[in-house]
XYZ file of N, CA and C in Angstrom:
498
model
N -23.291 8.127 -22.223
C -24.059 9.220 -20.976
C -24.060 10.918 -21.763
N -24.930 11.620 -22.447
C -24.364 13.446 -21.626
C -24.022 13.396 -20.950
N -22.706 14.337 -21.305
C -22.285 15.487 -20.334
C -22.845 16.448 -20.437
N -23.837 17.711 -19.050
C -23.810 18.666 -19.885
C -22.704 20.243 -18.692
N -22.523 20.549 -19.641
C -21.300 21.503 -19.887
C -21.121 22.348 -18.978
N -22.931 23.152 -18.766
C -23.528 23.887 -17.512
C -22.934 23.266 -16.317
N -23.103 22.550 -16.531
C -22.762 21.306 -14.910
C -22.030 21.282 -15.135
N -20.841 20.620 -15.944
C -19.468 20.625 -15.673
C -18.886 21.425 -15.105
N -19.185 22.836 -16.016
C -18.035 24.085 -15.380
C -18.223 24.803 -13.889
N -20.205 24.142 -13.694
C -20.234 24.635 -12.645
C -18.743 23.276 -11.342
N -19.059 22.517 -11.685
C -18.264 21.523 -11.007
C -16.506 21.603 -10.911
N -16.336 22.242 -12.104
C -14.891 22.237 -12.032
C -14.685 24.000 -10.912
N -15.459 24.845 -11.136
C -15.664 26.183 -10.704
C -15.876 25.847 -8.887
N -16.473 25.482 -8.445
C -16.492 24.159 -7.479
C -15.342 24.033 -6.865
N -14.701 23.246 -7.247
C -13.693 22.406 -7.104
C -12.451 23.603 -6.980
N -12.333 24.260 -7.694
C -11.030 25.124 -8.382
C -11.612 26.147 -6.837
N -12.838 26.675 -6.795
C -12.141 27.596 -5.485
C -11.226 26.373 -3.431
N -11.694 25.153 -3.319
C -11.167 24.742 -2.809
C -9.285 24.232 -2.916
N -9.329 24.420 -3.823
C -7.597 24.523 -3.302
C -7.393 25.365 -3.288
N -5.945 24.740 -2.617
C -4.779 24.844 -2.317
C -3.686 24.851 -3.477
N -3.111 26.556 -2.847
C -2.346 26.382 -4.011
C -0.990 26.234 -3.573
N -0.862 26.563 -2.437
C 0.762 26.367 -2.030
C 1.065 24.945 -0.729
N 0.973 24.499 -1.050
C 0.845 22.897 -1.210
C 2.487 22.507 -0.194
N 2.922 21.922 0.206
C 4.432 20.920 0.442
C 4.307 20.154 1.264
N 4.907 19.271 0.888
C 4.927 17.450 2.106
C 6.213 17.437 1.773
N 7.218 17.943 2.595
C 8.751 17.186 2.935
C 9.280 16.728 4.004
N 9.243 15.160 3.503
C 10.358 14.607 3.954
C 11.853 14.998 4.591
N 12.463 16.284 4.469
C 13.398 15.518 4.132
C 13.489 17.225 5.745
N 12.377 18.163 5.053
C 12.114 19.105 5.954
C 10.899 18.788 7.522
N 10.741 17.426 7.661
C 10.260 17.135 8.680
C 11.331 16.308 9.540
N 12.433 15.407 8.979
C 13.357 15.141 9.250
C 14.680 16.422 10.505
N 14.165 17.266 9.529
C 15.018 18.119 10.030
C 14.952 19.030 11.420
N 13.772 18.635 11.733
C 12.678 19.292 12.640
C 13.210 18.579 13.796
N 14.095 19.615 15.333
C 14.175 19.762 16.684
C 13.012 20.465 17.327
N 12.881 18.926 18.516
C 11.942 19.394 19.662
C 12.633 19.992 20.538
N 12.071 21.787 20.411
C 12.946 22.203 21.985
C 12.099 21.802 23.452
N 10.767 21.947 23.233
C 9.873 21.394 24.370
C 8.715 20.431 23.553
N 8.218 19.730 24.399
C 7.189 18.744 24.307
C 6.381 19.179 24.137
N 5.173 18.698 23.589
C 4.649 20.280 22.872
C 3.159 18.784 22.867
N 2.051 19.318 23.925
C 0.583 18.743 24.833
C -0.440 19.124 23.970
N -0.821 19.060 22.266
C -1.354 19.605 21.914
C -3.128 19.501 22.140
N -3.736 20.735 22.055
C -5.439 20.229 22.719
C -6.369 20.789 20.897
N -7.098 20.698 21.210
C -8.045 20.599 20.265
C -9.173 21.017 19.879
N -9.909 22.407 19.606
C -10.790 23.324 19.942
C -11.511 23.156 18.323
N -12.751 22.697 18.144
C -13.208 23.256 17.296
C -13.618 25.038 17.081
N -13.087 25.428 15.368
C -12.996 27.204 14.923
C -14.246 27.821 15.641
N -14.623 27.817 16.328
C -16.306 28.627 15.427
C -17.108 29.850 16.705
N -17.553 30.339 17.544
C -17.127 31.175 18.591
C -18.224 30.612 19.118
N -18.526 29.255 19.565
C -19.597 28.746 20.609
C -17.845 27.861 21.532
N -17.010 28.184 20.730
C -16.150 26.916 22.022
C -14.981 27.931 22.031
N -15.067 29.296 21.853
C -13.977 30.191 22.357
C -14.041 30.120 23.883
N -14.822 30.259 24.405
C -14.932 29.380 25.555
C -14.097 28.496 26.596
N -13.214 27.732 25.708
C -13.092 26.665 25.347
C -11.585 27.249 25.603
N -10.515 28.136 25.019
C -9.959 28.343 25.312
C -9.485 29.082 26.421
N -7.725 28.661 26.511
C -7.778 29.131 27.853
C -7.242 30.761 27.357
N -7.717 31.656 28.850
C -6.474 32.573 28.601
C -5.531 33.556 29.348
N -5.252 32.777 29.756
C -3.553 32.991 30.465
C -2.599 31.614 29.668
N -3.015 31.567 28.853
C -1.814 30.984 28.741
C -1.243 30.883 26.891
N -0.002 30.853 26.671
C 0.635 30.929 25.621
C 1.664 30.141 24.946
N 1.726 30.271 23.778
C 2.689 28.849 23.076
C 2.480 28.853 21.693
N 2.163 27.757 20.870
C 2.649 27.657 19.661
C 0.621 27.279 18.696
N 0.078 27.777 18.119
C -1.456 26.755 17.830
C -1.058 27.184 15.954
N -1.897 26.114 15.829
C -2.391 25.718 14.296
C -3.661 25.709 14.342
N -3.944 25.788 12.947
C -5.165 25.167 11.891
C -5.203 24.606 11.359
N -6.321 23.561 11.489
C -6.325 22.144 11.175
C -7.327 21.620 10.050
N -6.782 21.509 9.541
C -8.944 20.936 8.316
C -8.851 18.826 8.337
N -10.718 19.281 9.197
C -10.230 17.542 9.195
C -11.872 17.308 8.651
N -11.755 16.976 7.746
C -13.234 16.471 6.400
C -13.541 15.477 7.424
N -13.363 15.103 8.290
C -14.127 14.021 9.027
C -15.474 13.344 8.010
N -14.719 12.533 7.181
C -16.050 11.280 6.591
C -14.921 9.693 6.199
N -16.544 8.796 5.487
C -15.482 7.832 5.775
C -15.263 6.682 7.708
N -15.376 7.474 7.896
C -14.807 7.062 9.559
C -13.266 7.121 9.275
N -12.398 7.811 8.904
C -11.016 7.526 8.273
C -10.807 8.688 9.266
N -9.848 7.691 10.585
C -9.870 8.508 11.566
C -7.940 9.611 11.190
N -7.618 9.051 10.482
C -6.483 9.786 9.606
C -6.347 11.695 8.769
N -7.378 12.011 8.356
C -7.020 12.742 7.181
C -7.187 14.172 7.938
N -6.696 14.637 7.637
C -6.011 16.014 8.476
C -5.798 17.402 7.371
N -5.281 18.155 7.801
C -4.265 19.273 7.072
C -4.188 20.693 8.075
N -3.213 20.360 7.719
C -2.966 21.070 8.592
C -2.427 22.809 7.885
N -2.832 23.815 7.976
C -2.782 25.146 7.046
C -2.101 25.923 7.039
N -2.875 26.505 9.032
C -0.987 27.660 9.412
C -0.653 27.741 10.503
N -0.229 27.697 11.313
C 0.806 28.030 12.450
C 1.539 29.167 12.470
N 1.480 29.352 13.657
C 1.145 30.604 14.339
C 1.294 31.132 16.242
N 1.808 32.087 16.975
C 2.201 31.748 17.740
C 1.164 33.023 18.368
N 1.881 32.230 19.899
C 0.293 33.050 20.816
C 1.168 34.127 22.306
N 2.506 35.400 21.969
C 3.346 35.291 22.934
C 2.970 36.181 23.537
N 2.811 37.303 22.713
C 2.432 38.214 23.269
C 0.937 38.991 24.504
N -0.208 38.134 22.735
C -1.363 37.269 23.220
C -1.647 36.473 24.097
N -2.921 35.663 24.430
C -2.892 34.432 25.019
C -3.455 33.874 23.817
N -3.798 32.091 23.605
C -4.350 31.805 22.627
C -5.837 32.317 22.402
N -6.518 32.790 23.399
C -8.359 32.957 23.739
C -8.351 34.164 23.196
N -7.267 35.471 23.209
C -7.027 36.602 22.415
C -6.984 36.489 20.812
N -5.908 35.419 20.394
C -5.498 34.714 19.669
C -6.979 34.382 18.213
N -7.579 33.706 19.052
C -8.093 32.761 18.155
C -10.324 33.985 18.501
N -9.914 34.732 18.932
C -10.796 36.080 19.302
C -10.071 35.658 17.314
N -9.495 36.566 17.465
C -8.784 37.969 16.530
C -8.833 36.544 15.498
N -9.204 35.848 14.441
C -9.136 34.658 13.786
C -10.745 35.167 13.699
N -11.672 34.891 14.873
C -12.833 34.590 14.276
C -13.430 36.182 13.595
N -12.606 37.263 14.220
C -12.771 38.647 13.888
C -11.863 39.319 12.594
N -11.240 38.134 12.496
C -10.103 38.942 11.095
C -10.955 39.436 9.952
N -12.233 38.994 9.016
C -12.290 40.022 8.216
C -12.781 41.351 8.838
N -13.307 41.907 9.968
C -13.994 42.619 10.405
C -12.628 43.743 10.249
N -11.261 43.213 10.949
C -10.219 44.029 10.794
C -10.175 44.827 10.366
N -9.365 46.517 10.684
C -8.806 47.385 9.020
C -8.077 46.798 8.640
N -7.590 46.145 7.981
C -6.429 44.983 7.490
C -6.496 43.659 7.555
N -7.844 43.463 6.917
C -7.801 41.560 6.525
C -6.349 41.242 5.835
N -6.472 39.935 6.720
C -5.177 39.417 5.867
C -6.664 38.513 4.196
N -6.085 38.314 3.623
C -6.769 37.917 2.719
C -6.947 36.337 2.901
N -6.024 35.780 2.675
C -5.343 34.347 2.952
C -5.315 33.631 4.625
N -6.409 34.284 4.935
C -6.628 34.016 6.372
C -8.281 34.030 6.164
N -9.004 35.193 5.624
C -10.294 35.079 5.771
C -10.281 34.507 4.641
N -9.990 33.309 3.389
C -9.954 32.323 2.897
C -9.430 31.251 3.509
N -9.305 30.785 4.425
C -9.456 29.962 5.438
C -10.142 29.656 6.493
N -10.624 30.257 6.595
C -11.465 30.515 8.075
C -12.541 30.745 7.317
N -13.401 30.686 5.550
C -14.776 31.331 5.316
C -14.575 29.874 4.897
N -13.481 29.624 3.475
C -13.872 27.974 3.251
C -13.918 26.580 4.199
N -13.223 26.779 5.398
C -13.358 24.898 5.357
C -13.984 25.789 7.049
N -14.969 26.719 7.567
C -15.215 27.512 8.570
C -15.823 25.879 9.135
N -16.891 24.557 8.380
C -17.325 24.469 9.552
C -16.414 22.887 9.426
N -15.329 22.608 9.540
C -14.095 21.168 9.091
C -12.791 22.465 10.321
N -13.185 23.485 10.160
C -11.977 23.459 10.654
C -11.072 23.874 12.640
N -10.507 23.195 12.661
C -9.585 23.375 14.500
C -8.860 23.904 14.935
N -8.620 24.757 15.519
C -7.535 25.436 16.615
C -6.746 24.756 17.590
N -5.815 24.316 16.865
C -4.985 22.836 18.097
C -3.572 24.326 19.159
N -3.865 24.106 20.070
C -2.838 24.717 20.622
C -2.139 24.070 21.399
N -0.759 24.504 22.370
C -0.129 24.186 22.551
C 1.051 24.405 23.483
N 0.912 24.723 24.369
C 1.424 25.452 25.875
C 2.866 25.227 26.342
N 3.486 26.302 25.971
C 4.766 26.823 26.688
C 5.474 27.442 27.283
N 5.442 27.199 28.640
C 5.201 28.434 29.424
C 6.713 28.632 29.485
N 7.316 28.776 28.754
C 9.418 29.298 29.019
C 8.870 30.027 27.591
N 8.409 31.039 27.849
C 7.945 32.487 26.688
C 9.419 32.618 25.559
N 10.407 32.592 26.135
C 11.686 32.886 25.652
C 11.830 32.108 24.745
N 11.372 30.907 23.834
C 11.429 29.660 23.461
C 10.671 30.008 22.453
N 9.598 30.707 22.833
C 7.613 30.692 21.908
C 8.181 30.496 20.185
N 9.433 31.743 19.913
C 9.062 31.683 18.627
C 10.007 30.558 18.284
N 11.245 30.890 18.277
C 12.115 29.033 18.427
C 10.808 27.991 17.634
N 10.109 27.987 18.410
C 9.900 26.360 18.200
C 8.736 27.207 17.451
N 7.956 28.284 17.326
C 6.866 28.615 15.771
C 7.718 28.270 14.881
N 8.742 29.086 14.526
C 9.812 28.172 13.299
C 10.718 27.401 13.230
N 10.535 26.092 13.880
C 10.852 25.113 13.841
C 9.982 24.449 12.820
N 7.951 24.865 13.570
C 6.756 24.119 12.651
C 7.226 24.110 11.369
N 7.058 26.454 11.480
C 7.562 26.536 10.073
C 8.000 26.050 9.039
N 9.454 25.807 10.096
C 10.259 25.291 8.285
C 9.698 23.556 8.046
N 9.165 23.178 9.322
C 9.318 21.461 8.790
C 7.976 21.501 8.299
N 6.059 22.117 8.357
C 5.269 22.118 7.534
C 5.202 23.509 6.505
N 6.063 24.201 6.110
C 5.580 25.211 5.796
C 4.244 25.125 4.930
N 3.149 24.905 5.760
C 2.070 25.711 5.504
C 1.594 26.177 4.936
N 0.241 26.138 4.677
C 0.495 27.457 2.733
C -0.409 28.193 3.270
N -1.186 28.085 4.518
C -1.313 29.822 4.341
C -0.417 30.636 5.199
N 0.380 30.236 5.468
C 0.659 31.788 6.675
C 1.933 31.992 5.474
N 2.790 33.506 5.710
C 3.113 33.640 4.908
C 4.399 34.022 4.595
N 4.799 33.795 6.405
C 6.275 34.985 7.282
C 6.825 33.582 7.746
N 7.760 33.091 7.082
C 8.841 32.115 7.579
C 10.553 32.781 8.053
N 11.512 31.477 8.935
C 11.937 31.531 9.550
C 13.519 32.558 8.288
N 14.361 32.280 8.651
C 14.993 33.023 7.490
C 15.679 31.690 7.048
N 15.879 30.827 7.862
C 16.378 29.419 7.060
C 15.961 28.824 6.079
N 14.662 29.839 5.941
C 13.421 28.522 4.876
C 12.603 30.581 3.509
N 13.130 30.920 4.413
C 11.847 32.350 3.442
C 11.830 32.301 2.340
N 13.719 32.211 1.814
C 14.085 32.847 0.051
C 13.759 31.751 -0.746
N 13.732 30.724 -0.276
C 13.042 29.308 -0.468
C 11.696 29.321 -1.059
N 11.036 29.620 -0.172
C 10.072 29.068 0.181
C 9.557 31.105 -0.469
N 9.511 31.840 -0.695
C 9.628 32.794 -2.387
C 9.322 32.432 -3.716
N 10.435 31.632 -3.230
C 11.391 31.239 -4.263
C 10.113 30.034 -5.687
N 9.186 29.285 -3.957
C 8.611 28.570 -4.520
C 7.504 28.888 -4.772
N 7.001 29.206 -4.759
C 5.507 30.323 -4.284
C 5.399 31.377 -5.333
N 6.423 31.737 -5.260
C 6.715 33.815 -6.143
C 6.321 35.133 -4.859
């Protein structure tokens, strides 16, 4: 069977578009994670229709996760981003990501995340009533997961992450 070079080049370009360049899975980092508070994660489909389900009066940490939802596999999920909602509530953070392309200074890595995987993207959030520890919890999650779409990391690992990813 002959291979169509034009089709092969298009398939390669299509796959390259979805490549995640900054991906680290480090059991050593996971082991270092120390929980400051229990996190009860809530899952919301990331789209305008579901914004009304995101609380307007809660603060804490959140993440963006891609879920392929194929082959009835229950455990295929990719964490792409971790953030905090301390000054803004979860609903305002959710809305800000929906409108990232319209911002005066849009972040390219965020636009890529919310565009490429839009139909498979979920917003997870965990309320943290004690506002004083939200940043520390976020820092712990960032150091443990090193999410590929984050650009700012805690001082404990930021130099290492910059060296790895340039």
